[in-house]
Coordinates of C-alpha atoms in Angstrom, one line a residue:
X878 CA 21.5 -3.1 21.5
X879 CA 18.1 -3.8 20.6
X880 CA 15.2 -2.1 22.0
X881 CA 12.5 -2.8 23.8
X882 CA 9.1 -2.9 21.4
X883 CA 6.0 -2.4 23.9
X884 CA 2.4 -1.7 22.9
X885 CA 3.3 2.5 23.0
X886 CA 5.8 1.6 20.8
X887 CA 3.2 -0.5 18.0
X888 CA 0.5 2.6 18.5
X889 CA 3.6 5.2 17.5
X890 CA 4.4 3.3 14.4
X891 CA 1.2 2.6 13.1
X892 CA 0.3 6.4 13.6
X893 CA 1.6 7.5 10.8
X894 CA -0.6 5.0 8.5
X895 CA -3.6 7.7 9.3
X896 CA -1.2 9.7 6.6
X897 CA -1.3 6.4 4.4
X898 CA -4.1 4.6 4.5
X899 CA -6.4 7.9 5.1
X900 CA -5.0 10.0 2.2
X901 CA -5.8 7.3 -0.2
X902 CA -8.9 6.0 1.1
X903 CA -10.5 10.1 1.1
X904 CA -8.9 10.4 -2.6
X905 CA -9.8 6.9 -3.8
X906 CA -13.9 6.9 -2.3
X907 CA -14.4 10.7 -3.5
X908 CA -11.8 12.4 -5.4
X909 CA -13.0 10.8 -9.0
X910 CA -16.8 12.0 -7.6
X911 CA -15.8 15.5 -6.5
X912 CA -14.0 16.3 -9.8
X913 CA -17.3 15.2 -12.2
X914 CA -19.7 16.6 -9.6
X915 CA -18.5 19.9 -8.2
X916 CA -15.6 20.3 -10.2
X917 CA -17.3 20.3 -13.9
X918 CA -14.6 18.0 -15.0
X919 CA -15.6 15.2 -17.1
X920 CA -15.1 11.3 -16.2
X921 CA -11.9 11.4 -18.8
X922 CA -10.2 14.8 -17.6
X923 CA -10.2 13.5 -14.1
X924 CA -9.0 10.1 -14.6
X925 CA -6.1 11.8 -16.7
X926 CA -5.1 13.4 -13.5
X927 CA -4.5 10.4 -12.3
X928 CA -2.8 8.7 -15.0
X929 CA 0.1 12.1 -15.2
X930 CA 0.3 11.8 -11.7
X931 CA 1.6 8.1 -11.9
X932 CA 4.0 8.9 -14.9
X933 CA 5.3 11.5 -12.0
X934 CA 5.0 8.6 -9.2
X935 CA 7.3 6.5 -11.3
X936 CA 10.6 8.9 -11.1
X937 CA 9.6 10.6 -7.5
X938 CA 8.7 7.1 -6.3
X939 CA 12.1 5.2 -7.0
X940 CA 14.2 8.6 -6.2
X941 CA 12.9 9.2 -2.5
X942 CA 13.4 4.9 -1.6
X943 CA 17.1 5.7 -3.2
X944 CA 17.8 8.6 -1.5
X945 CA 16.1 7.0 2.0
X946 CA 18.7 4.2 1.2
X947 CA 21.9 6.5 1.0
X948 CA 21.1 9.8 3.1
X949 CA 22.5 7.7 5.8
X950 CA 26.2 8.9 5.0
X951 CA 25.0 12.7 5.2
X952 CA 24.4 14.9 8.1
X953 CA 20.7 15.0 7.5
X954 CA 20.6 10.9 7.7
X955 CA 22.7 11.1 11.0
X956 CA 21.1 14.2 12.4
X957 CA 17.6 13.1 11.6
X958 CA 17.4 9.5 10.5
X959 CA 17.7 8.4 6.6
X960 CA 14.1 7.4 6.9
X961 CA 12.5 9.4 9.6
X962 CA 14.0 12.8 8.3
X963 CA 11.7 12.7 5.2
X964 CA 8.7 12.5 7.9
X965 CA 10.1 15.6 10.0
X966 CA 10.4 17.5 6.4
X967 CA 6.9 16.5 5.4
X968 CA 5.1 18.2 8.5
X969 CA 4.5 21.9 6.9
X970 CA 3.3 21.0 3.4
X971 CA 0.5 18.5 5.1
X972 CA -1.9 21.5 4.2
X973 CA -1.4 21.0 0.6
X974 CA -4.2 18.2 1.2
X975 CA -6.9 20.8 1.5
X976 CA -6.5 22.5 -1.8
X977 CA -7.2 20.1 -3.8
X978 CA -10.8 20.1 -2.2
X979 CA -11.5 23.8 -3.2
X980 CA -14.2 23.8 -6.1
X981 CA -14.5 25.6 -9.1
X982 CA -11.3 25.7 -10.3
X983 CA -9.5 25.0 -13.9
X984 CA -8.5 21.7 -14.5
X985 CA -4.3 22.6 -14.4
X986 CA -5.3 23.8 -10.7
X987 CA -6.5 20.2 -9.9
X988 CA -3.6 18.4 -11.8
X989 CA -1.0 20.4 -10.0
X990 CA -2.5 20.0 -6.6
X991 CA -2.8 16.4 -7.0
X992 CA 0.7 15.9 -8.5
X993 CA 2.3 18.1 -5.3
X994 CA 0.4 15.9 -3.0
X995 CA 1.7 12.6 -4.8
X996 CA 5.2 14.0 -4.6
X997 CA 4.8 14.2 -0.9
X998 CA 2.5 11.3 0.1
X999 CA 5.8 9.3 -1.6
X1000 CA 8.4 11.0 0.4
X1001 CA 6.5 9.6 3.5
X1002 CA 5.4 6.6 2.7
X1003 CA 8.1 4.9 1.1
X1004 CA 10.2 5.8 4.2
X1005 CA 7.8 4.9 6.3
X1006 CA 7.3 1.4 4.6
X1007 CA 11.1 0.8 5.5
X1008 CA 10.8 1.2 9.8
X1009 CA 9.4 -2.0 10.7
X1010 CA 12.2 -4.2 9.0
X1011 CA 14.5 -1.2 10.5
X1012 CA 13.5 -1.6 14.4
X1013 CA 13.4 -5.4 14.6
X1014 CA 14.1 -8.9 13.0
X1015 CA 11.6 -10.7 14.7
X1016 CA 8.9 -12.4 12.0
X1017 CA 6.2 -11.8 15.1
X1018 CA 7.2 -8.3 15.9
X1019 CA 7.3 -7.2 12.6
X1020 CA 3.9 -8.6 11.8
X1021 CA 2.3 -7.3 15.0
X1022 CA 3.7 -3.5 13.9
X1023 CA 2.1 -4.2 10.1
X1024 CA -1.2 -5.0 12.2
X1025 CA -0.5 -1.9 14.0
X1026 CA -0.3 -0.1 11.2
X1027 CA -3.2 -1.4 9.5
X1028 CA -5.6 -1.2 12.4
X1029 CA -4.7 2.5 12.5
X1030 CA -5.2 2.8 8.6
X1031 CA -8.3 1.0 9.2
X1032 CA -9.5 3.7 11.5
X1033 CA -8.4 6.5 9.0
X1034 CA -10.5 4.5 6.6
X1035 CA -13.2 4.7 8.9
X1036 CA -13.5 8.1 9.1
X1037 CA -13.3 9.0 5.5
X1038 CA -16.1 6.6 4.5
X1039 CA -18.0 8.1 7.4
X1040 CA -16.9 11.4 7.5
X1041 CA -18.9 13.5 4.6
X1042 CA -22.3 12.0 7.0
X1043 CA -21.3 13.5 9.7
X1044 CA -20.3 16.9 8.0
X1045 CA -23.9 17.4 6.0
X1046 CA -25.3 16.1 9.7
X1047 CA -26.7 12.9 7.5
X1048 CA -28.4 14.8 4.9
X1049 CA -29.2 13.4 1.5
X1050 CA -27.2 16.8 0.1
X1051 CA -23.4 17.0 0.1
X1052 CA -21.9 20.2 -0.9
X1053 CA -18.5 21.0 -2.5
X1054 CA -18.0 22.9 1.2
X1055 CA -18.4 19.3 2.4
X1056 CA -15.2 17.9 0.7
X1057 CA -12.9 21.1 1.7
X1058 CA -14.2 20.7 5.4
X1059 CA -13.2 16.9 5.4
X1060 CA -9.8 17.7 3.6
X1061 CA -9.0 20.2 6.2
X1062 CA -9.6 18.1 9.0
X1063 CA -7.9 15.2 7.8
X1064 CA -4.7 17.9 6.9
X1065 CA -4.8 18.7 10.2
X1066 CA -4.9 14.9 11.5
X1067 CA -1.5 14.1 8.9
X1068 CA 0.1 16.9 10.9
X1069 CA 0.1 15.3 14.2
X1070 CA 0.2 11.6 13.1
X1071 CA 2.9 11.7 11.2
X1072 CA 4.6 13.4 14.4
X1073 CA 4.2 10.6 16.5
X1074 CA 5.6 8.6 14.7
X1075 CA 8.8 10.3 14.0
X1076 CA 9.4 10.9 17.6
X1077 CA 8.7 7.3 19.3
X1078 CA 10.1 5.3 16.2
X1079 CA 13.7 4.5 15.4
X1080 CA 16.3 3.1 12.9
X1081 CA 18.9 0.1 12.9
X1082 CA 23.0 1.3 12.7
X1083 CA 24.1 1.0 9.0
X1084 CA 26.7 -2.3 8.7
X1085 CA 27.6 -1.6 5.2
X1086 CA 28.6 1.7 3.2
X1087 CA 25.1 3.3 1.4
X1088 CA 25.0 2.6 -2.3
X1089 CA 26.0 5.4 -4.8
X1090 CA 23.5 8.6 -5.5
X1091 CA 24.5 8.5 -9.3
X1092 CA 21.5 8.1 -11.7
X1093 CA 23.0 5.0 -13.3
X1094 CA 23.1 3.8 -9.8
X1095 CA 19.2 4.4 -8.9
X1096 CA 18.0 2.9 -12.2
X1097 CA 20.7 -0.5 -11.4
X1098 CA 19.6 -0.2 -8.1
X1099 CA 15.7 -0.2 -8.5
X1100 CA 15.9 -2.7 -11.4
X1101 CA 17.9 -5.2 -9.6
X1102 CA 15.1 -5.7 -7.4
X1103 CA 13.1 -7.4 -9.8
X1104 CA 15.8 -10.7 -9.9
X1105 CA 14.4 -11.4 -6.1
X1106 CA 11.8 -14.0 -7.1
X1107 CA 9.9 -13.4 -3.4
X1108 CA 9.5 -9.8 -4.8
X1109 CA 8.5 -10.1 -8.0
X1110 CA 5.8 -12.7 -6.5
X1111 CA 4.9 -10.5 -4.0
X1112 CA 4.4 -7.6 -6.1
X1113 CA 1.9 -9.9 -8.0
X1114 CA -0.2 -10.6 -5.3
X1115 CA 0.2 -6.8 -4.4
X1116 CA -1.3 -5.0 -7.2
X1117 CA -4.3 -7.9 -7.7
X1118 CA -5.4 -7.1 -4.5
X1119 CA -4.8 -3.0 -3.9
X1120 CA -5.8 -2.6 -8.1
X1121 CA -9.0 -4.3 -7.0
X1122 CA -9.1 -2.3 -3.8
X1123 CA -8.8 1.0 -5.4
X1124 CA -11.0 0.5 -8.6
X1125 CA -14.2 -0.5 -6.6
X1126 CA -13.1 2.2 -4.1
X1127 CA -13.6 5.0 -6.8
X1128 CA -16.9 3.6 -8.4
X1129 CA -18.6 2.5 -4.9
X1130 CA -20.3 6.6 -4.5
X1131 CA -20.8 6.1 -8.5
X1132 CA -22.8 2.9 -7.7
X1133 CA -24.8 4.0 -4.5
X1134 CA -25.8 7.4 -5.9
X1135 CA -26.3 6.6 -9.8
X1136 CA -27.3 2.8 -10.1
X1137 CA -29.1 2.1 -6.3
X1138 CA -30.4 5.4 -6.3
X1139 CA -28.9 7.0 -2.8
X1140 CA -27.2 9.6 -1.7
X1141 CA -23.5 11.1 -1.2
X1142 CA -24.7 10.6 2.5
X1143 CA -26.2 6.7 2.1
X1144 CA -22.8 5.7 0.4
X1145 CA -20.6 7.1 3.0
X1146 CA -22.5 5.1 5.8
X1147 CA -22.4 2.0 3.8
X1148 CA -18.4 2.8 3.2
X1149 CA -18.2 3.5 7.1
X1150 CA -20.5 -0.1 7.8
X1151 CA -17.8 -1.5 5.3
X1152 CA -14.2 -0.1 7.3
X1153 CA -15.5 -1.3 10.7
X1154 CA -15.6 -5.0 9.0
X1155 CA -12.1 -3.9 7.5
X1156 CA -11.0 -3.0 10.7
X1157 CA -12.5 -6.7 12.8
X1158 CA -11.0 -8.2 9.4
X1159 CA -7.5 -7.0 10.1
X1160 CA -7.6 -8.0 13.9
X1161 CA -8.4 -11.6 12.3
X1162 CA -5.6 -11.7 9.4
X1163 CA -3.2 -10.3 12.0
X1164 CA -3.4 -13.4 13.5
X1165 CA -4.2 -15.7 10.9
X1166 CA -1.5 -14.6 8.4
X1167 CA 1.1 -15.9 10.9
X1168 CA -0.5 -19.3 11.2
X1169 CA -1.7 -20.2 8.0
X1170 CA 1.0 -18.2 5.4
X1171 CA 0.4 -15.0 3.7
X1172 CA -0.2 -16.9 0.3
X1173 CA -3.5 -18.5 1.6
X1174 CA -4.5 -15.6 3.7
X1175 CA -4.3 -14.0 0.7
X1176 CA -6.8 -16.5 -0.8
X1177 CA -9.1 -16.4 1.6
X1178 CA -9.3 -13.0 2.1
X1179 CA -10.1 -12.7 -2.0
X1180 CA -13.0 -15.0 -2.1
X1181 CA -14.6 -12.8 0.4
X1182 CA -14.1 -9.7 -1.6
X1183 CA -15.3 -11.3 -4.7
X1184 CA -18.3 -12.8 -2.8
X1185 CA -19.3 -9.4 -1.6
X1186 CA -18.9 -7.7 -5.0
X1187 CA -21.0 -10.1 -7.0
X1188 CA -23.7 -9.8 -3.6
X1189 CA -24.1 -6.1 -4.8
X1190 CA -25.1 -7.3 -8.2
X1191 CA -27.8 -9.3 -7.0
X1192 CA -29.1 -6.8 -5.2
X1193 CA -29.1 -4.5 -8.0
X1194 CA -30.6 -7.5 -10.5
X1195 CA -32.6 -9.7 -8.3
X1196 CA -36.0 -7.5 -6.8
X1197 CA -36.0 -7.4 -2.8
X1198 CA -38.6 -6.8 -0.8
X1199 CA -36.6 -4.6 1.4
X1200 CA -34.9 -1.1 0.1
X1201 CA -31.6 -2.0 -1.3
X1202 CA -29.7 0.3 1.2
X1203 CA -30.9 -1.9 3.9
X1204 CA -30.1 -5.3 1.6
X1205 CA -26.9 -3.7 1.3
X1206 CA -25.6 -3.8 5.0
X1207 CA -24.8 -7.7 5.4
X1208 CA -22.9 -7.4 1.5
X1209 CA -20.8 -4.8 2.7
X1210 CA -19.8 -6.2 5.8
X1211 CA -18.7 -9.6 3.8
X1212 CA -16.7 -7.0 1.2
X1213 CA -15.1 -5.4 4.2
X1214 CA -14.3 -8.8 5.5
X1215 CA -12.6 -9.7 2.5
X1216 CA -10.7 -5.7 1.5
X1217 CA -9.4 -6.1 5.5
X1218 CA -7.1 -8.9 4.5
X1219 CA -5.9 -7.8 1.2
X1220 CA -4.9 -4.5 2.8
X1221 CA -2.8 -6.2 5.4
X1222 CA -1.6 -9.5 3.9
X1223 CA 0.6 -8.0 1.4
X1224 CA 2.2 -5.3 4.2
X1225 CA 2.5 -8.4 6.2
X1226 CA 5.1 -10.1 3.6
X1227 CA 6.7 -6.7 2.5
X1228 CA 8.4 -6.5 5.8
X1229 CA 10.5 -9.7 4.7
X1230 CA 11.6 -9.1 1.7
X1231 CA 14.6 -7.1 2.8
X1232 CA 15.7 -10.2 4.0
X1233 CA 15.6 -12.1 0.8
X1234 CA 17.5 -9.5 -0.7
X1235 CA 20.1 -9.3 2.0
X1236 CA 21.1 -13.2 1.1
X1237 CA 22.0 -12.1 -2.6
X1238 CA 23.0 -8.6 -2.0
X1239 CA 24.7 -8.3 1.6
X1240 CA 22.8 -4.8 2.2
X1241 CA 19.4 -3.3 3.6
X1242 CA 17.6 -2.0 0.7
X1243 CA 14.4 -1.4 2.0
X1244 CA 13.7 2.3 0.8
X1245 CA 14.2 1.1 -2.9
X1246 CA 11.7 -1.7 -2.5
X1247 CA 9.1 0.7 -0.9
X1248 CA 10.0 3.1 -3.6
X1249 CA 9.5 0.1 -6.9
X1250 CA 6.3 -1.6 -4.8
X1251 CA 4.9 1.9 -4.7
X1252 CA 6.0 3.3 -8.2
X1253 CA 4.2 -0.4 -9.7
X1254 CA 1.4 -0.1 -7.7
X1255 CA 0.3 3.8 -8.7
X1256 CA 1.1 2.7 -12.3
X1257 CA -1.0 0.2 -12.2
X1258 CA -3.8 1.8 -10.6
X1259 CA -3.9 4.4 -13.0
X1260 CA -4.1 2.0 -15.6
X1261 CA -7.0 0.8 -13.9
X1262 CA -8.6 4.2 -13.2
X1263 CA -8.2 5.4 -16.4
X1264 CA -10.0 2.6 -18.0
X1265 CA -12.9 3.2 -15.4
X1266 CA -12.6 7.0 -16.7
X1267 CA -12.7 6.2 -20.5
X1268 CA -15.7 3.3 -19.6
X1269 CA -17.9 6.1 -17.9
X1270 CA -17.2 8.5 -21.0
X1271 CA -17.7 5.9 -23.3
X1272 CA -21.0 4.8 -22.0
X1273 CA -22.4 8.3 -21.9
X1274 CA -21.9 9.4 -18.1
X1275 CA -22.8 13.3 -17.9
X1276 CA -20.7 15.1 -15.6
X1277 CA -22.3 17.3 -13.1
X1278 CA -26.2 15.2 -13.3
X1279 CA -27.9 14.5 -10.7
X1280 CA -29.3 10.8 -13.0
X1281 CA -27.3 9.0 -15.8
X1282 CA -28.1 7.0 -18.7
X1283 CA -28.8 3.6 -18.6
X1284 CA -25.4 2.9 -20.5
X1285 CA -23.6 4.8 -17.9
X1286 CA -25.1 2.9 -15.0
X1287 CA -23.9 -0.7 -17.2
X1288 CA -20.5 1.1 -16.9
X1289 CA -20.4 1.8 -13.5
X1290 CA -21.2 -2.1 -12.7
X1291 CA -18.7 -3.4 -15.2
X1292 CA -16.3 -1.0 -13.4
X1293 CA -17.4 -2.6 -9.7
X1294 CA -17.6 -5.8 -10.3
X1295 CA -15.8 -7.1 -13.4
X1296 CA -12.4 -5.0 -13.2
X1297 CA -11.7 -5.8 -9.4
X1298 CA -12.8 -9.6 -9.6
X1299 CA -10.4 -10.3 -12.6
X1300 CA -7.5 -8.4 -10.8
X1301 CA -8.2 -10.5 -7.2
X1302 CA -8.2 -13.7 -9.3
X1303 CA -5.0 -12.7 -10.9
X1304 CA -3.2 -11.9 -7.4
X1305 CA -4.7 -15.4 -6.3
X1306 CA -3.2 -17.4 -9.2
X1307 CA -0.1 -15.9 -8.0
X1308 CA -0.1 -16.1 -4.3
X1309 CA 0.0 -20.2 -5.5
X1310 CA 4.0 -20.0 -5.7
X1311 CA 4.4 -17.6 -2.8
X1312 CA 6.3 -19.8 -0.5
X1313 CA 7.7 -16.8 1.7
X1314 CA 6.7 -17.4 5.5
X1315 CA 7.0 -17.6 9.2
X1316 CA 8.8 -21.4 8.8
X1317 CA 10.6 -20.0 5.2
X1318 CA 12.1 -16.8 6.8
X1319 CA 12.9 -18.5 10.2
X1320 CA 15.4 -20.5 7.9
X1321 CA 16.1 -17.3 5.7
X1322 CA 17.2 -15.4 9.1
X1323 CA 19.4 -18.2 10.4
X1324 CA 20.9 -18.6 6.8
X1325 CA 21.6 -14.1 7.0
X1326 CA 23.2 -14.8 11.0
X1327 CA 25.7 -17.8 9.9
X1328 CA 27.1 -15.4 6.6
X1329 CA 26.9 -12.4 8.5
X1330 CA 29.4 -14.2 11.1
X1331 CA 31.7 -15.2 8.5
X1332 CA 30.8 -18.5 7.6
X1333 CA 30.8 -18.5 3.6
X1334 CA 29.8 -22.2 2.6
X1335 CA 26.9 -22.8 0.5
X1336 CA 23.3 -23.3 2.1
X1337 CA 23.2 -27.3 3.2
X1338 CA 21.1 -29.6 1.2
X1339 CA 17.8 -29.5 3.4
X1340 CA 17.8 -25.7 3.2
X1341 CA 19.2 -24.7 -0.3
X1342 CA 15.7 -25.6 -1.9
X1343 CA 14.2 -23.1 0.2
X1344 CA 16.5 -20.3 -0.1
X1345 CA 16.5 -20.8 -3.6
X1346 CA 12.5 -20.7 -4.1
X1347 CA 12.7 -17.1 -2.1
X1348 CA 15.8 -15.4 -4.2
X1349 CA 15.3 -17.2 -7.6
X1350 CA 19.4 -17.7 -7.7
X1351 CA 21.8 -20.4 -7.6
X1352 CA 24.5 -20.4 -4.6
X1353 CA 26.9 -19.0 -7.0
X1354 CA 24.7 -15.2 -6.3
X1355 CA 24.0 -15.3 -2.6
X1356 CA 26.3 -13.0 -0.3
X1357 CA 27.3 -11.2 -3.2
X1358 CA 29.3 -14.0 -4.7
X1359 CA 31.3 -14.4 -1.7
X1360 CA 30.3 -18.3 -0.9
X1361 CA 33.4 -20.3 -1.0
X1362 CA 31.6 -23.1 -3.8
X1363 CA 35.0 -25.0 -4.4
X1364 CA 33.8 -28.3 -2.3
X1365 CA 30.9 -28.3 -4.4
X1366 CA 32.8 -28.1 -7.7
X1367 CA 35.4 -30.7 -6.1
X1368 CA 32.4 -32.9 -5.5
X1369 CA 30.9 -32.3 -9.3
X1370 CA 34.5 -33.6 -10.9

């Protein structure tokens, strides 16, 4: 039976996204700043927590979307859910989120703090990734709950931008007492978000047995994802956008306090100025992502991130004559614009591509997608948040100063500016052959209904281009090789 999805329902399910979209946007705007500034680690040690954190991320990441693929069969999968149960187990290590905000500690305290929250952030997220393509096939529905969930990110967002403000009551000085406060209150706010969601969510009945839990399985099982074309696109337009995301996200505080000449306090209001016009942004690609495509959603919402980002060079280059704080307020509101549908366009389209896989494969594999698209992602951004690490050492940045070089402020601009454009532009050239959409899945879906019934002939001639352009395979792969292809072979002879 299917069941009802109301607008309790869409605030549930987006809940836990305080958990997602909070967690990174506190760790991506101030982590990299607290480490060099209260911490005493240099630029290099604490982007290398980053980078051994994603070599982690790249086992934990593809073993929790396996297991939230096979739990199903076990007593904790029926007791609990096979996606939801790694939600209920996450509640009493939420905590953990505080520690790594207490100062003055060795550098192996901050790696292993950061590497046990990573482990757990995946264990939620990539199940949580998996629910909206598990409560309902509706295209609309499932792009109204990825607007749910990005709104409530959005608002999680919000308040870590504009959080550390409020805590030093707007004050120019920010204390290492700051960062714990803000990471006990968010721990706090995990706890009972993450909750909701668990209790007012659900899961659709398994139709097929759950794959193996061998290791040769996992690694087959996680690299066969990577023949879905859709996915493989997808993931492009993914990590141009988030890489971008996340690298200007870490330098912004860098940029306010060392290059403009403001405070921890300035940046966090501009950060807060810059979620509220993520937040009106999402509202807009909620709706415009359905009408226009993901692929030039995607485009558009690029362009206005790159506009904004080359705005805050002018401001730095060009002399205003108006403080550059104040010059600063319409540039981040077009940035925001712009970071509001990058965050949600590519959720938007991860919700379908369970689908393309089901044509090839005959099974619901969401949890190993959610487990690869996260694993690729973190790997990537490390990548890119190491280089921004080895750029700031390389151009002199002194850790702990209250003024840096000049070299280290060129740095901090290559590492806003050049870094994220290239990466957007990148994610744009490939959003070109995304063809996945509401008109594309609609025939996707009808395709999944007539095999599912029993009918095993080959796609007809008006719809085998399309299913073709979203799995990459000839007929002779779809439904698990079960399509009955003699008629066409007849016809060939």
């Amino acid at each position: 039976m299917t069941r009802r999805i109301g607008p309790s329902t869409y605030v549930a399910y987006g809940a836990a996204d305080m958990f997602g979209s909070g967690a990174m946007a506190v760790i991506n705007s101030w982590v990299l700043f607290f480490y060099t500034s209260f911490c005493g680690l240099t630029a290099l040690q604490a982007t290398a927590i980053f980078g051994i954190a994603r070599i982690l991320d790249a086992v934990s990441g593809t073993v929790i979307g396996h297991w939230s693929d096979v739990i199903g069969a076990t007593w904790i999968g029926r007791r609990f859910g096979r996606r939801r149960a790694f939600l209920l187990l996450s509640l009493p290590l939420m905590p953990c989120f505080a520690l790594m905000w207490v100062s003055g500690q060795s550098f192996l305290y901050y790696l292993a703090t950061y590497l046990f929250f990573e482990v757990l952030y995946a264990s939620v997220l990539i199940p949580y990734e998996t629910l909206a393509a598990e409560m309902t096939d509706d295209y609309r529905v499932r792009a109204r709950l990825a607007g749910a969930r990005i709104l409530t990110g959005q608002a999680a967002v919000f308040l870590s931008s504009i959080l550390p403000a409020w805590i030093t009551g707007g004050k120019a000085a920010a204390s290492a007492h700051t960062f714990f406060l803000m990471g006990a209150i968010f721990s706090a706010i995990f706890i009972a978000s993450v909750l909701v969601t668990y209790l007012f969510t659900w899961e659709r009945e398994r139709t097929a047995p759950p794959p193996r839990l061998g290791l040769g399985d996992l690694l087959r099982n996680a690299g066969s994802t990577f023949r879905i074309r859709a996915f493989r696109q997808h993931l492009g337009v993914y990590l141009g956008g988030f890489t971008a995301n996340d690298v200007a996200a870490a330098t912004f505080t860098y940029f306010i306090v060392f290059v403009v000449g403001g405070s921890v306090a300035q940046a966090s209001l501009l950060l807060g100025v810059m979620t509220a016009a993520q937040f009106a942004s999402v509202i807009v690609f909620t709706w415009l992502t359905t009408r226009i495509g993901p692929a030039r959603a995607f485009q558009l919402a690029a362009s206005a991130s790159i506009a904004g980002l080359l705005l805050m060079t002018v401001v730095v280059l060009v002399p205003m004559p108006i403080a550059p704080f104040v010059a600063l307020l319409p540039v981040v509101v077009v940035a925001g614009f712009g970071r509001g549908g990058i965050v949600y366009v590519p959720w938007h389209s991860y919700n379908y591509i369970a689908d393309v896989d089901e044509i090839v494969t005959t099974r619901r594999r969401e949890g190993v997608f959610a487990g690869v698209m996260t694993m690729v992602r973190k790997a990537v951004g490390a990548a890119a948040i190491a280089l921004v690490g080895l750029l700031l050492d390389a151009f002199g940045f002194v850790p702990q100063a209250t003024a840096q070089p000049a070299s280290a402020r060129t740095a901090i601009m290559l590492a806003l500016v050049v870094v994220p454009v290239v990466s957007m532009l990148l994610g744009m050239l490939v959003s070109r052959q995304f063809i996945l959409g509401p008109a594309s899945h609609a025939v996707l879906m009808d395709e999944i209904a007539r095999m599912r019934g029993g009918d095993r002939r080959p796609p007809a001639d008006d719809v085998a281009p399309v299913i073709s352009g979203l799995t990459g395979l000839g007929n002779d792969r779809l439904w698990a090789g079960q399509l009955d292809l003699r008629p066409l072979q007849a016809e060939r002879r």
